[in-house]
Amino acid sequence: MLRGEGLVAGYLGAPVLLKVSIEVERGEVFCLLGANGAGKSTIAKCLAGALGLRGGQVIIDDVDVTEAGPDERVGRGLSLVPEARHLFGRSSVRDNIILGGWTKSRSARSASFERVMDTFPHLGRLLKKRARDLSGGEQQMVAIARALMAEPRYLILDEPTLGLAPIYVDAILGQAAELARQGVGVLLIEQNVRKSLSIGHRAAVVETGRIVLTGTARELASNPSVVDSYLGGVV
Ligand SMILES: Nc1ncnc2c1ncn2[C@@H]1O[C@H](COP(=O)(O)OP(=O)(O)O)[C@@H](O)[C@H]1O
Ligand SMILES: [Mg+2]
């Protein structure tokens, strides 16, 4: 299990997270919902080690990684695909993906690359292109493929479908569901609430730095306050 326990964090003077606790199990898609500015990305950054905590703990499969940096957490099985995809635009798609396996030996890296390419066959014919010449949806796939090079047991996807054409939204959410079927614990931060709840197992709603509601994805999809706030008032 990936666990954040009583996470307290913020930027400079301003507190953002006020004792957030969250648990993601292997094999599930856990949807994190909430308005812009609620603190979802901050939760993602705290779990992945990109932002320091003022309180609380992060635990990956019973190992306390609170003091570990982002790279060490990747080594322990947790990868983050951040909202800004951070691809190297001038580098090839292949180089961008391979980079995700930088801690591995050459042979382990090519084995991972083969596996990742099986997962994203669509990227096969784009490998020589520069990352910046890809569409937004293709770039997101490259960012996810790069994260998968580390063979994570837990994967955090921060708004992976933001601004993408519907065909890519479905492809990427389908991919998230498939990763969960393969045993990965996926923490999915999404604005496409209806679609993400339809592939999610459990979900939580974040409001101003607190988790205010949690339950199965099905429960949240029919919860009146979720329907009002995130599903346009219509089930
Ligand atoms: N780098 C930053 N510096 C200062 N404040 C930030 C920074 N990133 C986010 N915030 C603030 O923290 C709060 C939560 O932001 P964030 O976690 O990005 O929300 P969400 O991902 O739910 O939209 C917001 O008030 C936002 O303005
Ligand atoms: Mg965000």
mmCIF file of C-alpha atoms and ligand atoms in Angstrom:
data_model
loop_
_atom_site.group_PDB
_atom_site.id
_atom_site.type_symbol
_atom_site.label_atom_id
_atom_site.label_comp_id
_atom_site.label_asym_id
_atom_site.label_seq_id
_atom_site.Cartn_x
_atom_site.Cartn_y
_atom_site.Cartn_z
ATOM 1 C CA MET A 1 0.000 0.000 0.000
ATOM 2 C CA LEU A 2 1.039 3.615 -0.640
ATOM 3 C CA ARG A 3 0.114 5.697 2.388
ATOM 4 C CA GLY A 4 0.196 9.365 3.203
ATOM 5 C CA GLU A 5 -0.511 9.826 6.933
ATOM 6 C CA GLY A 6 -1.544 13.221 8.292
ATOM 7 C CA LEU A 7 0.264 15.155 5.564
ATOM 8 C CA VAL A 8 0.860 18.799 6.428
ATOM 9 C CA ALA A 9 2.545 20.950 3.783
ATOM 10 C CA GLY A 10 2.541 24.321 2.110
ATOM 11 C CA TYR A 11 4.522 26.860 0.126
ATOM 12 C CA LEU A 12 6.577 29.508 1.916
ATOM 13 C CA GLY A 13 4.316 30.956 4.596
ATOM 14 C CA ALA A 14 1.054 29.526 3.367
ATOM 15 C CA PRO A 15 -0.247 26.208 4.668
ATOM 16 C CA VAL A 16 -2.003 24.140 1.986
ATOM 17 C CA LEU A 17 -2.468 20.593 3.256
ATOM 18 C CA LEU A 18 -4.011 20.178 6.671
ATOM 19 C CA LYS A 19 -3.535 16.593 7.837
ATOM 20 C CA VAL A 20 -4.388 14.723 4.672
ATOM 21 C CA SER A 21 -4.432 10.934 4.933
ATOM 22 C CA ILE A 22 -4.717 8.789 1.845
ATOM 23 C CA GLU A 23 -4.133 5.138 1.016
ATOM 24 C CA VAL A 24 -3.748 3.614 -2.435
ATOM 25 C CA GLU A 25 -3.698 -0.142 -2.829
ATOM 26 C CA ARG A 26 -2.000 -2.090 -5.567
ATOM 27 C CA GLY A 27 -4.387 -3.017 -8.350
ATOM 28 C CA GLU A 28 -6.778 -0.115 -7.869
ATOM 29 C CA VAL A 29 -7.413 3.218 -9.517
ATOM 30 C CA PHE A 30 -7.930 5.738 -6.731
ATOM 31 C CA CYS A 31 -9.451 8.988 -8.040
ATOM 32 C CA LEU A 32 -8.580 12.246 -6.350
ATOM 33 C CA LEU A 33 -11.194 14.877 -7.121
ATOM 34 C CA GLY A 34 -11.490 18.525 -6.214
ATOM 35 C CA ALA A 35 -11.691 22.066 -7.563
ATOM 36 C CA ASN A 36 -8.697 23.972 -8.893
ATOM 37 C CA GLY A 37 -6.428 25.000 -6.047
ATOM 38 C CA ALA A 38 -7.859 22.436 -3.603
ATOM 39 C CA GLY A 39 -4.450 20.849 -3.029
ATOM 40 C CA LYS A 40 -4.479 17.758 -5.265
ATOM 41 C CA SER A 41 -1.118 18.433 -6.937
ATOM 42 C CA THR A 42 0.350 19.303 -3.553
ATOM 43 C CA ILE A 43 -0.701 15.869 -2.272
ATOM 44 C CA ALA A 44 0.922 14.283 -5.349
ATOM 45 C CA LYS A 45 4.152 16.228 -4.771
ATOM 46 C CA CYS A 46 4.273 15.309 -1.081
ATOM 47 C CA LEU A 47 3.794 11.613 -1.820
ATOM 48 C CA ALA A 48 6.449 11.642 -4.550
ATOM 49 C CA GLY A 49 8.919 13.631 -2.449
ATOM 50 C CA ALA A 50 8.958 16.720 -4.655
ATOM 51 C CA LEU A 51 7.743 18.880 -1.765
ATOM 52 C CA GLY A 52 8.882 18.605 1.852
ATOM 53 C CA LEU A 53 6.426 17.884 4.665
ATOM 54 C CA ARG A 54 5.828 19.948 7.768
ATOM 55 C CA GLY A 55 4.093 17.024 9.345
ATOM 56 C CA GLY A 56 3.022 13.485 8.622
ATOM 57 C CA GLN A 57 4.581 10.480 6.957
ATOM 58 C CA VAL A 58 4.739 8.756 3.589
ATOM 59 C CA ILE A 59 4.939 4.976 3.588
ATOM 60 C CA ILE A 60 5.462 2.699 0.596
ATOM 61 C CA ASP A 61 4.728 -0.978 1.278
ATOM 62 C CA ASP A 62 5.511 -0.591 4.986
ATOM 63 C CA VAL A 63 8.745 1.324 4.379
ATOM 64 C CA ASP A 64 8.765 4.857 5.775
ATOM 65 C CA VAL A 65 10.106 7.095 2.976
ATOM 66 C CA THR A 66 9.300 10.419 4.635
ATOM 67 C CA GLU A 67 12.964 11.390 4.639
ATOM 68 C CA ALA A 68 13.695 9.961 1.164
ATOM 69 C CA GLY A 69 14.072 12.158 -1.906
ATOM 70 C CA PRO A 70 12.108 11.674 -5.145
ATOM 71 C CA ASP A 71 14.732 9.417 -6.775
ATOM 72 C CA GLU A 72 14.861 7.087 -3.814
ATOM 73 C CA ARG A 73 11.062 6.872 -3.851
ATOM 74 C CA VAL A 74 11.171 5.928 -7.548
ATOM 75 C CA GLY A 75 13.572 3.156 -6.542
ATOM 76 C CA ARG A 76 11.044 2.048 -3.919
ATOM 77 C CA GLY A 77 8.326 1.731 -6.537
ATOM 78 C CA LEU A 78 6.572 5.114 -6.649
ATOM 79 C CA SER A 79 6.559 7.258 -9.791
ATOM 80 C CA LEU A 80 4.832 10.561 -10.507
ATOM 81 C CA VAL A 81 3.771 11.887 -13.889
ATOM 82 C CA PRO A 82 3.476 15.586 -13.045
ATOM 83 C CA GLU A 83 0.900 17.912 -14.516
ATOM 84 C CA ALA A 84 3.526 19.683 -16.621
ATOM 85 C CA ARG A 85 4.939 16.686 -18.428
ATOM 86 C CA HIS A 86 8.557 17.832 -18.351
ATOM 87 C CA LEU A 87 9.581 16.189 -21.613
ATOM 88 C CA PHE A 88 12.785 17.201 -23.357
ATOM 89 C CA GLY A 89 11.269 18.769 -26.445
ATOM 90 C CA ARG A 90 14.339 18.600 -28.666
ATOM 91 C CA SER A 91 15.142 15.004 -27.726
ATOM 92 C CA SER A 92 13.630 12.039 -29.503
ATOM 93 C CA VAL A 93 10.661 10.169 -28.134
ATOM 94 C CA ARG A 94 12.909 7.155 -27.644
ATOM 95 C CA ASP A 95 15.452 9.129 -25.594
ATOM 96 C CA ASN A 96 12.705 10.669 -23.478
ATOM 97 C CA ILE A 97 11.301 7.234 -22.660
ATOM 98 C CA ILE A 98 14.690 5.597 -22.050
ATOM 99 C CA LEU A 99 15.525 8.358 -19.583
ATOM 100 C CA GLY A 100 12.951 6.912 -17.189
ATOM 101 C CA GLY A 101 15.197 3.884 -16.731
ATOM 102 C CA TRP A 102 18.371 5.803 -15.942
ATOM 103 C CA THR A 103 19.006 3.968 -12.678
ATOM 104 C CA LYS A 104 18.970 0.569 -14.425
ATOM 105 C CA SER A 105 21.655 -1.474 -16.078
ATOM 106 C CA ARG A 106 21.735 -1.387 -19.859
ATOM 107 C CA SER A 107 20.132 -4.812 -20.233
ATOM 108 C CA ALA A 108 17.431 -4.126 -17.627
ATOM 109 C CA ARG A 109 16.753 -0.852 -19.384
ATOM 110 C CA SER A 110 16.190 -2.456 -22.763
ATOM 111 C CA ALA A 111 13.974 -5.128 -21.206
ATOM 112 C CA SER A 112 11.861 -2.394 -19.596
ATOM 113 C CA PHE A 113 11.783 -0.502 -22.869
ATOM 114 C CA GLU A 114 10.403 -3.554 -24.681
ATOM 115 C CA ARG A 115 7.706 -3.976 -22.044
ATOM 116 C CA VAL A 116 6.745 -0.307 -22.145
ATOM 117 C CA MET A 117 6.514 -0.408 -25.930
ATOM 118 C CA ASP A 118 4.154 -3.389 -25.668
ATOM 119 C CA THR A 119 1.981 -1.220 -23.434
ATOM 120 C CA PHE A 120 2.078 1.738 -25.845
ATOM 121 C CA PRO A 121 2.345 0.220 -29.331
ATOM 122 C CA HIS A 122 1.118 3.528 -30.742
ATOM 123 C CA LEU A 123 4.436 5.141 -29.755
ATOM 124 C CA GLY A 124 6.416 2.644 -31.833
ATOM 125 C CA ARG A 125 6.267 4.636 -35.031
ATOM 126 C CA LEU A 126 6.968 7.931 -33.247
ATOM 127 C CA LEU A 127 10.236 6.925 -31.574
ATOM 128 C CA LYS A 128 12.485 8.988 -33.830
ATOM 129 C CA LYS A 129 10.389 12.135 -33.704
ATOM 130 C CA ARG A 130 11.265 15.002 -31.436
ATOM 131 C CA ALA A 131 8.998 15.099 -28.406
ATOM 132 C CA ARG A 132 7.893 18.650 -29.153
ATOM 133 C CA ASP A 133 6.539 17.614 -32.552
ATOM 134 C CA LEU A 134 3.994 15.252 -30.982
ATOM 135 C CA SER A 135 0.379 16.092 -30.184
ATOM 136 C CA GLY A 136 -0.543 16.749 -26.561
ATOM 137 C CA GLY A 137 -2.040 13.279 -26.201
ATOM 138 C CA GLU A 138 1.040 11.611 -27.634
ATOM 139 C CA GLN A 139 3.261 13.649 -25.327
ATOM 140 C CA GLN A 140 1.238 12.518 -22.341
ATOM 141 C CA MET A 141 1.708 8.912 -23.435
ATOM 142 C CA VAL A 142 5.460 9.502 -23.629
ATOM 143 C CA ALA A 143 5.437 10.961 -20.121
ATOM 144 C CA ILE A 144 3.572 7.914 -18.796
ATOM 145 C CA ALA A 145 5.811 5.548 -20.761
ATOM 146 C CA ARG A 146 8.864 7.216 -19.229
ATOM 147 C CA ALA A 147 7.447 6.741 -15.725
ATOM 148 C CA LEU A 148 6.718 3.078 -16.502
ATOM 149 C CA MET A 149 10.396 2.494 -17.355
ATOM 150 C CA ALA A 150 10.994 2.385 -13.594
ATOM 151 C CA GLU A 151 8.354 -0.392 -13.296
ATOM 152 C CA PRO A 152 6.473 1.360 -10.517
ATOM 153 C CA ARG A 153 4.154 -0.460 -8.149
ATOM 154 C CA TYR A 154 2.424 2.879 -7.554
ATOM 155 C CA LEU A 155 1.863 5.517 -10.205
ATOM 156 C CA ILE A 156 0.516 9.017 -9.637
ATOM 157 C CA LEU A 157 -1.035 10.659 -12.705
ATOM 158 C CA ASP A 158 -1.647 14.376 -12.170
ATOM 159 C CA GLU A 159 -4.322 15.543 -14.617
ATOM 160 C CA PRO A 160 -3.073 13.343 -17.450
ATOM 161 C CA THR A 161 -5.923 14.262 -19.792
ATOM 162 C CA LEU A 162 -5.934 18.033 -19.277
ATOM 163 C CA GLY A 163 -6.544 19.749 -22.599
ATOM 164 C CA LEU A 164 -6.506 16.546 -24.643
ATOM 165 C CA ALA A 165 -8.848 15.508 -27.444
ATOM 166 C CA PRO A 166 -11.566 13.031 -26.312
ATOM 167 C CA ILE A 167 -9.919 10.131 -28.149
ATOM 168 C CA TYR A 168 -6.783 10.579 -26.031
ATOM 169 C CA VAL A 169 -8.784 11.069 -22.850
ATOM 170 C CA ASP A 170 -10.323 7.641 -23.364
ATOM 171 C CA ALA A 171 -7.000 6.069 -24.370
ATOM 172 C CA ILE A 172 -5.177 7.401 -21.319
ATOM 173 C CA LEU A 173 -7.905 6.563 -18.820
ATOM 174 C CA GLY A 174 -8.132 3.111 -20.419
ATOM 175 C CA GLN A 175 -4.397 2.788 -19.922
ATOM 176 C CA ALA A 176 -4.717 3.732 -16.259
ATOM 177 C CA ALA A 177 -7.342 1.032 -15.807
ATOM 178 C CA GLU A 178 -5.142 -1.516 -17.588
ATOM 179 C CA LEU A 179 -2.162 -0.680 -15.362
ATOM 180 C CA ALA A 180 -4.333 -1.291 -12.316
ATOM 181 C CA ARG A 181 -5.395 -4.667 -13.757
ATOM 182 C CA GLN A 182 -1.695 -5.481 -14.000
ATOM 183 C CA GLY A 183 -1.320 -4.752 -10.284
ATOM 184 C CA VAL A 184 -0.180 -1.136 -10.223
ATOM 185 C CA GLY A 185 -1.781 1.155 -7.646
ATOM 186 C CA VAL A 186 -2.826 4.230 -9.642
ATOM 187 C CA LEU A 187 -3.576 7.565 -7.980
ATOM 188 C CA LEU A 188 -5.505 9.454 -10.638
ATOM 189 C CA ILE A 189 -6.040 13.202 -10.342
ATOM 190 C CA GLU A 190 -8.683 14.149 -12.883
ATOM 191 C CA GLN A 191 -11.033 16.892 -13.997
ATOM 192 C CA ASN A 192 -12.952 14.392 -16.123
ATOM 193 C CA VAL A 193 -14.821 13.321 -13.016
ATOM 194 C CA ARG A 194 -17.483 11.186 -14.615
ATOM 195 C CA LYS A 195 -15.052 9.250 -16.792
ATOM 196 C CA SER A 196 -12.470 8.776 -14.071
ATOM 197 C CA LEU A 197 -15.077 7.540 -11.572
ATOM 198 C CA SER A 198 -16.267 5.067 -14.205
ATOM 199 C CA ILE A 199 -12.823 3.403 -14.255
ATOM 200 C CA GLY A 200 -11.967 4.074 -10.586
ATOM 201 C CA HIS A 201 -12.357 1.720 -7.642
ATOM 202 C CA ARG A 202 -12.215 4.235 -4.813
ATOM 203 C CA ALA A 203 -12.183 8.005 -4.720
ATOM 204 C CA ALA A 204 -11.767 11.001 -2.446
ATOM 205 C CA VAL A 205 -12.721 14.656 -2.677
ATOM 206 C CA VAL A 206 -10.238 17.344 -1.605
ATOM 207 C CA GLU A 207 -11.452 20.775 -0.496
ATOM 208 C CA THR A 208 -9.072 23.488 0.693
ATOM 209 C CA GLY A 209 -6.396 21.095 1.793
ATOM 210 C CA ARG A 210 -8.617 18.509 3.458
ATOM 211 C CA ILE A 211 -10.164 15.250 2.359
ATOM 212 C CA VAL A 212 -13.852 15.851 2.894
ATOM 213 C CA LEU A 213 -15.350 12.756 1.332
ATOM 214 C CA THR A 214 -14.096 9.285 0.528
ATOM 215 C CA GLY A 215 -15.718 6.071 -0.643
ATOM 216 C CA THR A 216 -16.013 3.697 -3.534
ATOM 217 C CA ALA A 217 -16.055 5.340 -6.957
ATOM 218 C CA ARG A 218 -19.644 4.166 -7.341
ATOM 219 C CA GLU A 219 -20.686 5.759 -4.038
ATOM 220 C CA LEU A 220 -19.101 9.059 -4.959
ATOM 221 C CA ALA A 221 -20.618 9.037 -8.444
ATOM 222 C CA SER A 222 -24.071 9.021 -6.836
ATOM 223 C CA ASN A 223 -23.271 11.256 -3.858
ATOM 224 C CA PRO A 224 -25.456 14.399 -4.138
ATOM 225 C CA SER A 225 -22.650 16.834 -3.292
ATOM 226 C CA VAL A 226 -20.320 15.234 -5.849
ATOM 227 C CA VAL A 227 -23.087 15.261 -8.436
ATOM 228 C CA ASP A 228 -23.811 18.939 -7.721
ATOM 229 C CA SER A 229 -20.195 20.110 -7.671
ATOM 230 C CA TYR A 230 -18.503 17.910 -10.253
ATOM 231 C CA LEU A 231 -21.080 16.173 -12.399
ATOM 232 C CA GLY A 232 -23.132 19.192 -13.409
ATOM 233 C CA GLY A 233 -26.003 18.195 -11.149
ATOM 234 C CA VAL A 234 -27.089 15.348 -13.434
ATOM 235 C CA VAL A 235 -26.329 11.697 -12.770
HETATM 236 N N1 LIG B 1 4.610 26.570 -6.183
HETATM 237 C C1 LIG B 1 3.664 27.159 -5.440
HETATM 238 N N2 LIG B 1 3.937 28.272 -4.701
HETATM 239 C C2 LIG B 1 2.975 28.855 -3.947
HETATM 240 N N3 LIG B 1 1.709 28.405 -3.855
HETATM 241 C C3 LIG B 1 1.380 27.321 -4.561
HETATM 242 C C4 LIG B 1 2.321 26.644 -5.389
HETATM 243 N N4 LIG B 1 1.701 25.574 -5.968
HETATM 244 C C5 LIG B 1 0.432 25.602 -5.517
HETATM 245 N N5 LIG B 1 0.233 26.643 -4.678
HETATM 246 C C6 LIG B 1 -1.031 26.956 -3.986
HETATM 247 O O1 LIG B 1 -1.404 25.836 -3.209
HETATM 248 C C7 LIG B 1 -2.806 25.620 -3.283
HETATM 249 C C8 LIG B 1 -3.063 24.196 -3.787
HETATM 250 O O2 LIG B 1 -2.556 24.076 -5.096
HETATM 251 P P1 LIG B 1 -2.536 22.703 -5.882
HETATM 252 O O3 LIG B 1 -2.096 21.628 -4.976
HETATM 253 O O4 LIG B 1 -1.748 22.936 -7.113
HETATM 254 O O5 LIG B 1 -4.091 22.524 -6.206
HETATM 255 P P2 LIG B 1 -4.824 21.573 -7.280
HETATM 256 O O6 LIG B 1 -3.811 20.647 -7.840
HETATM 257 O O7 LIG B 1 -5.909 20.902 -6.503
HETATM 258 O O8 LIG B 1 -5.403 22.497 -8.310
HETATM 259 C C9 LIG B 1 -3.363 26.707 -4.168
HETATM 260 O O9 LIG B 1 -3.834 27.734 -3.343
HETATM 261 C C10 LIG B 1 -2.169 27.165 -4.962
HETATM 262 O O10 LIG B 1 -2.291 28.505 -5.319
HETATM 263 MG MG MG B 2 -3.167 20.394 -9.792
#
